[in-house]
Coordinates of C-alpha atoms in Angstrom, one line a residue:
X221 CA 13.5 -1.9 13.7
X222 CA 14.7 0.2 16.6
X223 CA 14.0 -1.4 20.0
X224 CA 13.1 0.2 23.4
X225 CA 16.1 0.4 25.7
X226 CA 16.1 -1.2 29.1
X227 CA 18.9 -1.5 31.6
X228 CA 19.3 -4.6 33.7
X229 CA 20.2 -4.2 37.4
X230 CA 21.2 -6.5 40.3
X231 CA 19.6 -6.4 43.7
X232 CA 21.0 -3.8 46.1
X233 CA 22.6 -6.6 48.2
X234 CA 23.9 -10.1 47.6
X235 CA 21.1 -11.6 49.6
X236 CA 20.0 -15.0 48.3
X237 CA 16.4 -14.9 49.4
X238 CA 13.8 -15.8 46.7
X239 CA 12.8 -12.1 46.3
X240 CA 16.3 -10.9 45.7
X241 CA 17.0 -13.7 43.4
X242 CA 14.0 -12.8 41.3
X243 CA 15.0 -9.2 41.5
X244 CA 18.1 -9.9 39.5
X245 CA 15.9 -10.3 36.4
X246 CA 14.0 -7.0 36.9
X247 CA 14.6 -3.9 34.9
X248 CA 14.4 -0.2 35.4
X249 CA 14.0 2.7 33.1
X250 CA 16.9 4.8 31.8
X251 CA 16.0 7.4 34.5
X252 CA 16.8 4.7 37.1
X253 CA 13.3 4.3 38.6
X254 CA 12.8 0.9 40.1
X255 CA 9.4 -0.7 39.2
X256 CA 6.8 -0.7 41.9
X257 CA 6.5 -4.4 41.8
X258 CA 10.1 -4.8 43.0
X259 CA 9.4 -2.5 45.9
X260 CA 6.2 -4.4 46.7
X261 CA 8.0 -7.7 46.6
X262 CA 10.7 -6.4 49.0
X263 CA 8.0 -5.1 51.4
X264 CA 6.3 -8.5 51.3
X265 CA 9.5 -10.3 52.1
X266 CA 10.1 -7.9 55.1
X267 CA 6.6 -8.6 56.4
X268 CA 7.2 -12.4 56.0
X269 CA 10.5 -12.2 57.9
X270 CA 8.9 -10.2 60.8
X271 CA 6.0 -12.6 60.9
X272 CA 8.3 -15.5 61.1
X273 CA 10.2 -13.9 64.0
X274 CA 7.0 -13.2 65.8
X275 CA 5.8 -16.7 65.5
X276 CA 9.0 -18.1 67.0
X277 CA 10.9 -21.2 66.4
X278 CA 7.9 -23.4 67.1
X279 CA 5.8 -22.2 64.2
X280 CA 7.6 -22.1 60.8
X281 CA 6.2 -20.0 58.0
X282 CA 5.8 -22.0 54.8
X283 CA 8.5 -21.1 52.3
X284 CA 8.0 -21.0 48.5
X285 CA 10.3 -23.6 46.9
X286 CA 10.5 -25.2 43.5
X287 CA 9.9 -29.0 43.5
X288 CA 12.8 -31.1 42.6
X289 CA 12.4 -34.3 40.6
X290 CA 15.1 -36.9 40.8
X291 CA 17.4 -36.7 37.8
X292 CA 16.5 -33.1 37.0
X293 CA 18.9 -30.2 37.8
X294 CA 18.2 -28.1 40.9
X295 CA 17.4 -24.5 40.4
X296 CA 20.4 -22.3 39.9
X297 CA 22.2 -20.6 42.8
X298 CA 21.5 -17.0 43.8
X299 CA 24.3 -15.9 41.5
X300 CA 22.9 -17.9 38.7
X301 CA 19.2 -16.9 38.4
X302 CA 17.0 -19.1 36.2
X303 CA 16.8 -16.3 33.7
X304 CA 13.6 -16.9 31.8
X305 CA 11.8 -15.0 29.1
X306 CA 10.8 -11.9 31.1
X307 CA 14.3 -11.4 32.4
X308 CA 15.9 -11.5 29.0
X309 CA 14.4 -8.7 26.8
X310 CA 15.9 -8.6 23.3
X311 CA 16.5 -6.1 20.5
X312 CA 15.2 -6.4 17.0
X313 CA 17.0 -7.2 13.7
X314 CA 20.0 -4.9 13.3
X315 CA 23.3 -4.7 11.5
X316 CA 26.5 -5.7 13.3
X317 CA 27.6 -3.0 15.8
X318 CA 24.1 -1.6 15.8
X319 CA 22.0 0.4 13.4
X320 CA 24.5 3.3 13.5
X321 CA 27.5 1.1 13.2
X322 CA 30.0 0.8 10.3
X323 CA 28.1 -2.0 8.5
X324 CA 25.4 -1.1 6.1
X325 CA 21.8 -0.9 7.6
X326 CA 19.4 -3.8 7.3
X327 CA 16.9 -3.4 4.5
X328 CA 13.3 -4.7 4.7
X329 CA 12.9 -7.9 2.8
X330 CA 16.6 -8.4 2.3
X331 CA 17.4 -12.0 1.4
X332 CA 19.0 -14.2 4.0
X333 CA 22.7 -15.1 3.8
X334 CA 23.1 -18.7 4.9
X335 CA 26.9 -19.1 5.5
X336 CA 28.5 -22.5 6.1
X337 CA 29.7 -23.5 9.6
X338 CA 30.2 -26.6 11.7
X339 CA 29.1 -27.7 15.1
X340 CA 32.5 -27.4 16.6
X341 CA 32.8 -23.8 15.3
X342 CA 29.4 -22.9 16.7
X343 CA 30.2 -24.2 20.2
X344 CA 33.7 -22.7 20.0
X345 CA 32.3 -19.2 19.4
X346 CA 29.7 -19.7 22.2
X347 CA 32.6 -20.5 24.6
X348 CA 34.4 -17.3 23.7
X349 CA 31.6 -15.3 25.2
X350 CA 31.4 -17.7 28.1
X351 CA 35.1 -17.2 28.9
X352 CA 34.8 -13.4 28.5
X353 CA 31.7 -13.3 30.7
X354 CA 30.1 -10.9 28.3
X355 CA 27.6 -8.7 30.2
X356 CA 24.0 -9.0 29.3
X357 CA 22.4 -6.1 27.5
X358 CA 19.8 -5.6 24.8
X359 CA 21.2 -2.3 23.7
X360 CA 25.0 -2.8 23.8
X361 CA 27.1 -4.7 21.3
X362 CA 30.2 -6.8 22.0
X363 CA 33.5 -6.2 20.3
X364 CA 32.6 -8.8 17.6
X365 CA 29.6 -6.7 16.6
X366 CA 26.8 -8.8 18.1
X367 CA 24.2 -7.6 20.4
X368 CA 24.6 -8.8 24.0
X369 CA 21.2 -10.4 24.4
X370 CA 19.9 -14.0 23.9
X371 CA 19.2 -13.7 20.2
X372 CA 22.4 -11.8 19.6
X373 CA 24.3 -14.6 21.3
X374 CA 22.9 -17.2 18.9
X375 CA 23.4 -14.9 15.9
X376 CA 27.1 -14.7 17.0
X377 CA 27.4 -18.5 17.6
X378 CA 25.9 -19.2 14.1
X379 CA 28.1 -16.5 12.6
X380 CA 25.1 -14.8 11.0
X381 CA 25.7 -11.6 8.9
X382 CA 23.5 -9.5 11.2
X383 CA 21.9 -9.5 14.6
X384 CA 18.6 -11.4 14.5
X385 CA 15.9 -11.9 17.2
X386 CA 13.6 -14.8 18.2
X387 CA 11.1 -13.8 15.6
X388 CA 13.6 -14.2 12.7
X389 CA 16.1 -16.8 13.8
X390 CA 13.8 -19.6 12.6
X391 CA 14.3 -18.4 9.0
X392 CA 17.9 -19.6 9.2
X393 CA 17.0 -23.0 10.6
X394 CA 14.9 -26.1 10.1
X395 CA 12.7 -27.6 12.8
X396 CA 13.9 -30.8 14.3
X397 CA 12.8 -33.2 17.1
X398 CA 14.1 -33.6 20.6
X399 CA 15.9 -36.8 19.8
X400 CA 17.7 -35.1 16.9
X401 CA 19.2 -32.4 19.1
X402 CA 23.0 -32.1 18.9
X403 CA 25.5 -29.5 20.1
X404 CA 25.1 -26.3 18.1
X405 CA 21.3 -26.6 17.7
X406 CA 19.0 -24.2 19.5
X407 CA 15.8 -24.3 21.6
X408 CA 13.7 -21.3 20.6
X409 CA 10.7 -19.8 22.3
X410 CA 9.1 -16.9 20.4
X411 CA 6.0 -15.5 22.1
X412 CA 4.0 -13.4 19.6
X413 CA 2.0 -11.9 22.5
X414 CA 5.1 -10.5 24.1
X415 CA 7.9 -10.9 21.5
X416 CA 10.6 -8.7 23.1
X417 CA 10.3 -9.5 26.8
X418 CA 8.4 -12.8 26.6
X419 CA 10.7 -14.8 24.4
X420 CA 14.0 -16.5 24.8
X421 CA 16.5 -18.8 22.9
X422 CA 19.3 -21.0 24.2
X423 CA 22.1 -22.9 22.5
X424 CA 22.1 -26.7 23.0
X425 CA 25.4 -28.0 24.2
X426 CA 24.7 -31.7 24.7
X427 CA 22.7 -34.1 26.9
X428 CA 23.7 -34.5 30.5
X429 CA 22.1 -37.9 31.1
X430 CA 21.1 -40.9 28.9
X431 CA 17.4 -40.4 29.5
X432 CA 17.6 -36.9 28.0
X433 CA 16.1 -35.2 31.1
X434 CA 18.6 -32.4 31.2
X435 CA 21.1 -30.8 28.9
X436 CA 23.9 -28.2 28.9
X437 CA 22.6 -24.9 27.8
X438 CA 24.7 -22.0 26.6
X439 CA 22.7 -18.8 27.0
X440 CA 22.9 -15.0 27.4
X441 CA 21.0 -14.0 30.6
X442 CA 21.7 -11.4 33.3
X443 CA 24.3 -10.8 34.5
X444 CA 26.5 -12.4 31.9
X445 CA 26.9 -15.4 29.5
X446 CA 26.6 -18.7 31.2
X447 CA 26.7 -22.5 30.7
X448 CA 24.3 -24.4 33.0
X449 CA 22.6 -27.7 33.3
X450 CA 19.0 -27.1 32.4
X451 CA 15.9 -29.3 32.5
X452 CA 14.5 -30.1 29.1
X453 CA 13.2 -27.9 27.5
X454 CA 13.7 -25.0 29.9
X455 CA 13.0 -23.8 33.4
X456 CA 9.8 -22.0 32.3
X457 CA 7.4 -22.4 29.4
X458 CA 9.1 -25.7 28.7
X459 CA 6.4 -27.0 26.3
X460 CA 6.8 -23.9 24.1
X461 CA 10.5 -24.3 23.3
X462 CA 11.1 -25.7 19.8
X463 CA 14.3 -27.4 18.6
X464 CA 15.9 -25.9 15.5
X465 CA 19.0 -26.7 13.4
X466 CA 21.0 -24.1 11.4
X467 CA 20.5 -24.5 7.6
X468 CA 24.1 -23.7 6.8
X469 CA 25.5 -26.6 9.0
X470 CA 28.1 -28.5 7.1
X471 CA 29.5 -31.9 7.9
X472 CA 31.6 -31.4 11.0
X473 CA 34.8 -33.5 11.3
X474 CA 33.1 -34.9 14.4
X475 CA 30.3 -36.4 12.3
X476 CA 30.4 -39.6 10.3
X477 CA 31.6 -39.0 6.7
X478 CA 30.2 -40.6 3.7
X479 CA 31.6 -44.1 2.9
X480 CA 32.8 -43.1 -0.5
X481 CA 34.9 -40.2 0.9
X482 CA 36.4 -42.2 3.8
X483 CA 37.6 -45.7 2.7
X484 CA 39.3 -47.7 5.4
X485 CA 43.0 -46.6 5.2
X486 CA 44.5 -49.8 6.6
X487 CA 45.6 -51.2 10.0
X488 CA 49.0 -49.6 9.6
X489 CA 47.6 -46.2 10.3
X490 CA 46.4 -47.1 13.8
X491 CA 48.1 -48.2 17.0
X492 CA 51.1 -47.1 19.1
X493 CA 53.3 -44.6 17.3
X494 CA 50.8 -43.7 14.6
X495 CA 50.4 -40.0 13.9
X496 CA 48.3 -39.1 10.9
X497 CA 44.9 -37.5 9.9
X498 CA 43.2 -40.9 9.9
X499 CA 43.7 -41.1 13.7
X500 CA 42.1 -37.7 14.2
X501 CA 39.2 -38.7 11.9
X502 CA 38.7 -41.9 13.9
X503 CA 38.6 -40.0 17.2
X504 CA 36.1 -37.5 16.0
X505 CA 33.8 -40.2 14.7
X506 CA 34.1 -42.0 18.0
X507 CA 33.3 -38.8 19.9
X508 CA 30.2 -38.3 17.8
X509 CA 29.1 -41.8 18.7
X510 CA 29.3 -41.3 22.5
X511 CA 33.0 -41.6 23.1
X512 CA 33.7 -38.0 23.8
X513 CA 34.2 -38.7 27.5
X514 CA 37.4 -40.7 26.7
X515 CA 39.1 -37.6 25.4
X516 CA 40.4 -35.0 27.9
X517 CA 41.3 -32.4 25.2
X518 CA 39.6 -33.8 22.1
X519 CA 40.8 -36.3 19.5
X520 CA 44.1 -35.6 17.8
X521 CA 46.3 -37.0 15.1
X522 CA 48.6 -38.9 17.5
X523 CA 47.4 -42.3 18.5
X524 CA 46.7 -42.5 22.3
X525 CA 45.3 -44.8 24.9
X526 CA 42.1 -42.7 24.7
X527 CA 41.7 -43.7 21.1
X528 CA 42.2 -47.4 22.0
X529 CA 39.7 -47.3 24.8
X530 CA 37.1 -45.4 22.8
X531 CA 37.5 -47.8 19.9
X532 CA 37.2 -50.8 22.3
X533 CA 34.1 -49.3 23.9
X534 CA 32.5 -48.8 20.4
X535 CA 33.4 -52.4 19.5
X536 CA 31.9 -53.8 22.7
X537 CA 28.8 -51.7 22.1
X538 CA 28.3 -53.9 19.0
X539 CA 28.4 -57.0 21.1
X540 CA 31.9 -58.0 19.9
X541 CA 34.4 -59.7 22.3
X542 CA 37.9 -61.0 22.2
X543 CA 40.1 -60.0 19.2
X544 CA 37.1 -58.3 17.6
X545 CA 37.1 -55.8 20.5
X546 CA 40.9 -55.2 20.8
X547 CA 40.7 -51.4 20.5
X548 CA 42.2 -51.3 17.0
X549 CA 39.8 -50.3 14.2
X550 CA 39.5 -52.9 11.5
X551 CA 37.4 -52.6 8.3
X552 CA 34.2 -53.5 10.1
X553 CA 34.7 -50.9 12.9
X554 CA 35.5 -48.3 10.3
X555 CA 32.5 -49.1 8.1
X556 CA 30.1 -48.7 11.0
X557 CA 31.6 -45.4 12.0
X558 CA 31.6 -43.7 8.6
X559 CA 28.1 -44.9 7.7
X560 CA 26.6 -44.0 11.1
X561 CA 25.4 -47.5 11.6
X562 CA 25.7 -49.8 14.6
X563 CA 25.1 -49.0 18.2
X564 CA 26.5 -45.9 20.0
X565 CA 28.8 -46.1 23.0
X566 CA 26.9 -46.3 26.3
X567 CA 27.9 -44.5 29.5
X568 CA 30.4 -46.3 31.6
X569 CA 28.8 -48.9 33.9
X570 CA 29.8 -49.4 37.5
X571 CA 32.6 -51.9 38.1
X572 CA 32.6 -54.6 40.7
X573 CA 31.5 -53.9 44.2
X574 CA 29.6 -50.8 43.1
X575 CA 32.8 -48.8 42.4
X576 CA 32.6 -46.8 39.1
X577 CA 35.1 -48.0 36.6
X578 CA 38.3 -45.8 36.5
X579 CA 38.0 -43.7 33.3
X580 CA 41.8 -43.1 32.7
X581 CA 44.4 -40.5 33.7
X582 CA 43.6 -38.3 30.6
X583 CA 40.3 -37.4 32.2
X584 CA 42.1 -35.5 34.9
X585 CA 44.6 -33.3 33.3
X586 CA 44.8 -29.5 33.0
X587 CA 42.2 -28.4 30.5
X588 CA 40.1 -31.6 30.9
X589 CA 36.3 -31.0 31.0
X590 CA 34.1 -34.1 31.4
X591 CA 31.6 -35.8 33.7
X592 CA 34.2 -37.8 35.5
X593 CA 35.7 -34.6 36.9
X594 CA 32.3 -33.8 38.4
X595 CA 31.9 -37.3 39.7
X596 CA 35.3 -37.2 41.3
X597 CA 34.6 -33.8 42.9
X598 CA 31.3 -34.8 44.4
X599 CA 32.8 -37.9 45.9
X600 CA 35.6 -35.9 47.4
X601 CA 32.9 -33.6 49.0
X602 CA 31.1 -36.7 50.4
X603 CA 34.4 -37.8 51.9
X604 CA 34.9 -34.5 53.7
X605 CA 37.2 -32.6 51.3
X606 CA 34.6 -30.0 50.2
X607 CA 36.6 -27.2 51.9
X608 CA 38.8 -27.0 48.8
X609 CA 35.9 -25.9 46.6
X610 CA 34.8 -22.3 46.6
X611 CA 32.4 -23.1 43.7
X612 CA 31.4 -26.5 42.4
X613 CA 32.6 -29.1 42.0
X614 CA 32.0 -29.0 38.2
X615 CA 33.1 -30.7 35.0
X616 CA 36.2 -28.6 34.4
X617 CA 39.4 -29.8 36.1
X618 CA 40.7 -27.1 38.5
X619 CA 43.3 -26.5 41.1
X620 CA 40.6 -27.1 43.7
X621 CA 40.2 -30.7 42.4
X622 CA 43.9 -31.2 42.4
X623 CA 44.3 -30.0 46.0
X624 CA 41.4 -32.0 47.2
X625 CA 42.8 -35.2 45.6
X626 CA 46.2 -34.5 47.1
X627 CA 44.7 -34.1 50.6
X628 CA 42.8 -37.4 50.1
X629 CA 46.0 -39.2 49.0
X630 CA 48.0 -37.8 51.9
X631 CA 45.3 -39.0 54.2
X632 CA 46.0 -42.5 52.9
X633 CA 49.6 -42.1 54.1
X634 CA 50.9 -41.7 50.5
X635 CA 53.8 -39.2 49.8
X636 CA 55.8 -38.0 46.9
X637 CA 54.6 -39.0 43.5
X638 CA 51.8 -41.1 45.0
X639 CA 50.3 -37.9 46.4
X640 CA 50.5 -35.6 43.3
X641 CA 46.9 -34.6 43.2
X642 CA 46.2 -36.6 40.0
X643 CA 43.8 -39.6 40.6
X644 CA 45.1 -42.9 39.5
X645 CA 43.3 -46.3 39.7
X646 CA 44.3 -46.7 43.3
X647 CA 43.1 -43.3 44.3
X648 CA 39.9 -43.8 42.4
X649 CA 39.2 -47.2 44.0
X650 CA 39.8 -46.0 47.5
X651 CA 37.8 -42.9 47.0
X652 CA 34.7 -44.7 45.8
X653 CA 35.1 -47.8 48.0

């Protein structure tokens, strides 16, 4: 199936008015003619601006604005348009590198090839395009052979043998419910009435709040790949997005293993100084049960304080106290983890006097990416240190965070190692007091 070719364009300026923001999602023909609707919208904005000036400061012209519900993400900035279905046209089914590429062409009725993959591999591939800021295009193919549109992005993340589109991705997946969504699944909207320009698909990256109001979405939209907090199920046509799970998904190391394949190895394998695969397995199981925020760079084979605190959080989630919640996994803790039973770890609750509990130093190291970094940055902005942030703050630890923390620490009169830009318990307590 050969698809019509469109070229996506940006507005002529970097104006952030609603019309120019919407203009980022418009398309023009190969000859370069801008649609009449874009010109009309621009004229309407000019008229509105002149009218506002004529009325004067005493009479404001009502502005179009999206309503914001508490707990839901605000609309993206001007440089992060909502995207949407009409702004993300897609190509059809094609071989890697396109119909004329080195791979053999796609044959009608060819059986599907369901390859095995894991959640971590899916998200890892999605992040590669995110880091490369792959430009959006429904006619171009990235160096890995996948088409640079929304369905090509999912085809790449799922490591499919060819480029699919929203009308065929469902063949590789099973339908699931909202509550079953996990990283690596997708939210698919295929509109039969306008399949190429009225459909869209995003990769689910995890919930952003315990009420499942919003989630992290990995998606391919103009101008390039992005990761953005998105209201469930999407900004537009929310009720028409359907959750799906890839059929070839194998048990990730982050998921609980079957009891028979993971017997309790013994207490000697856990605790200070331990370095073995059982520690890594423990950390991955804890991450899958809500403990991912305790790990700055992900679980590893060397026992760390992050493992101890995540284990203790899981034990406390079961209602255990004292020696039963000492942060060292015993047979009971291990059994609940490998069978998927018991209660998951809840989000950290505020400590005394309304100050959020300090999450640990490992949350604020180079490469760290978690909600505590965002929480820290927002509090620094509230305290008057927002000048250090050109963008954000966000969940990924950056030099802007470090410099803002250092400035706050110096404002407390601290010097030397006490003002190193890395928040310890004292910095955290004063910052949130």
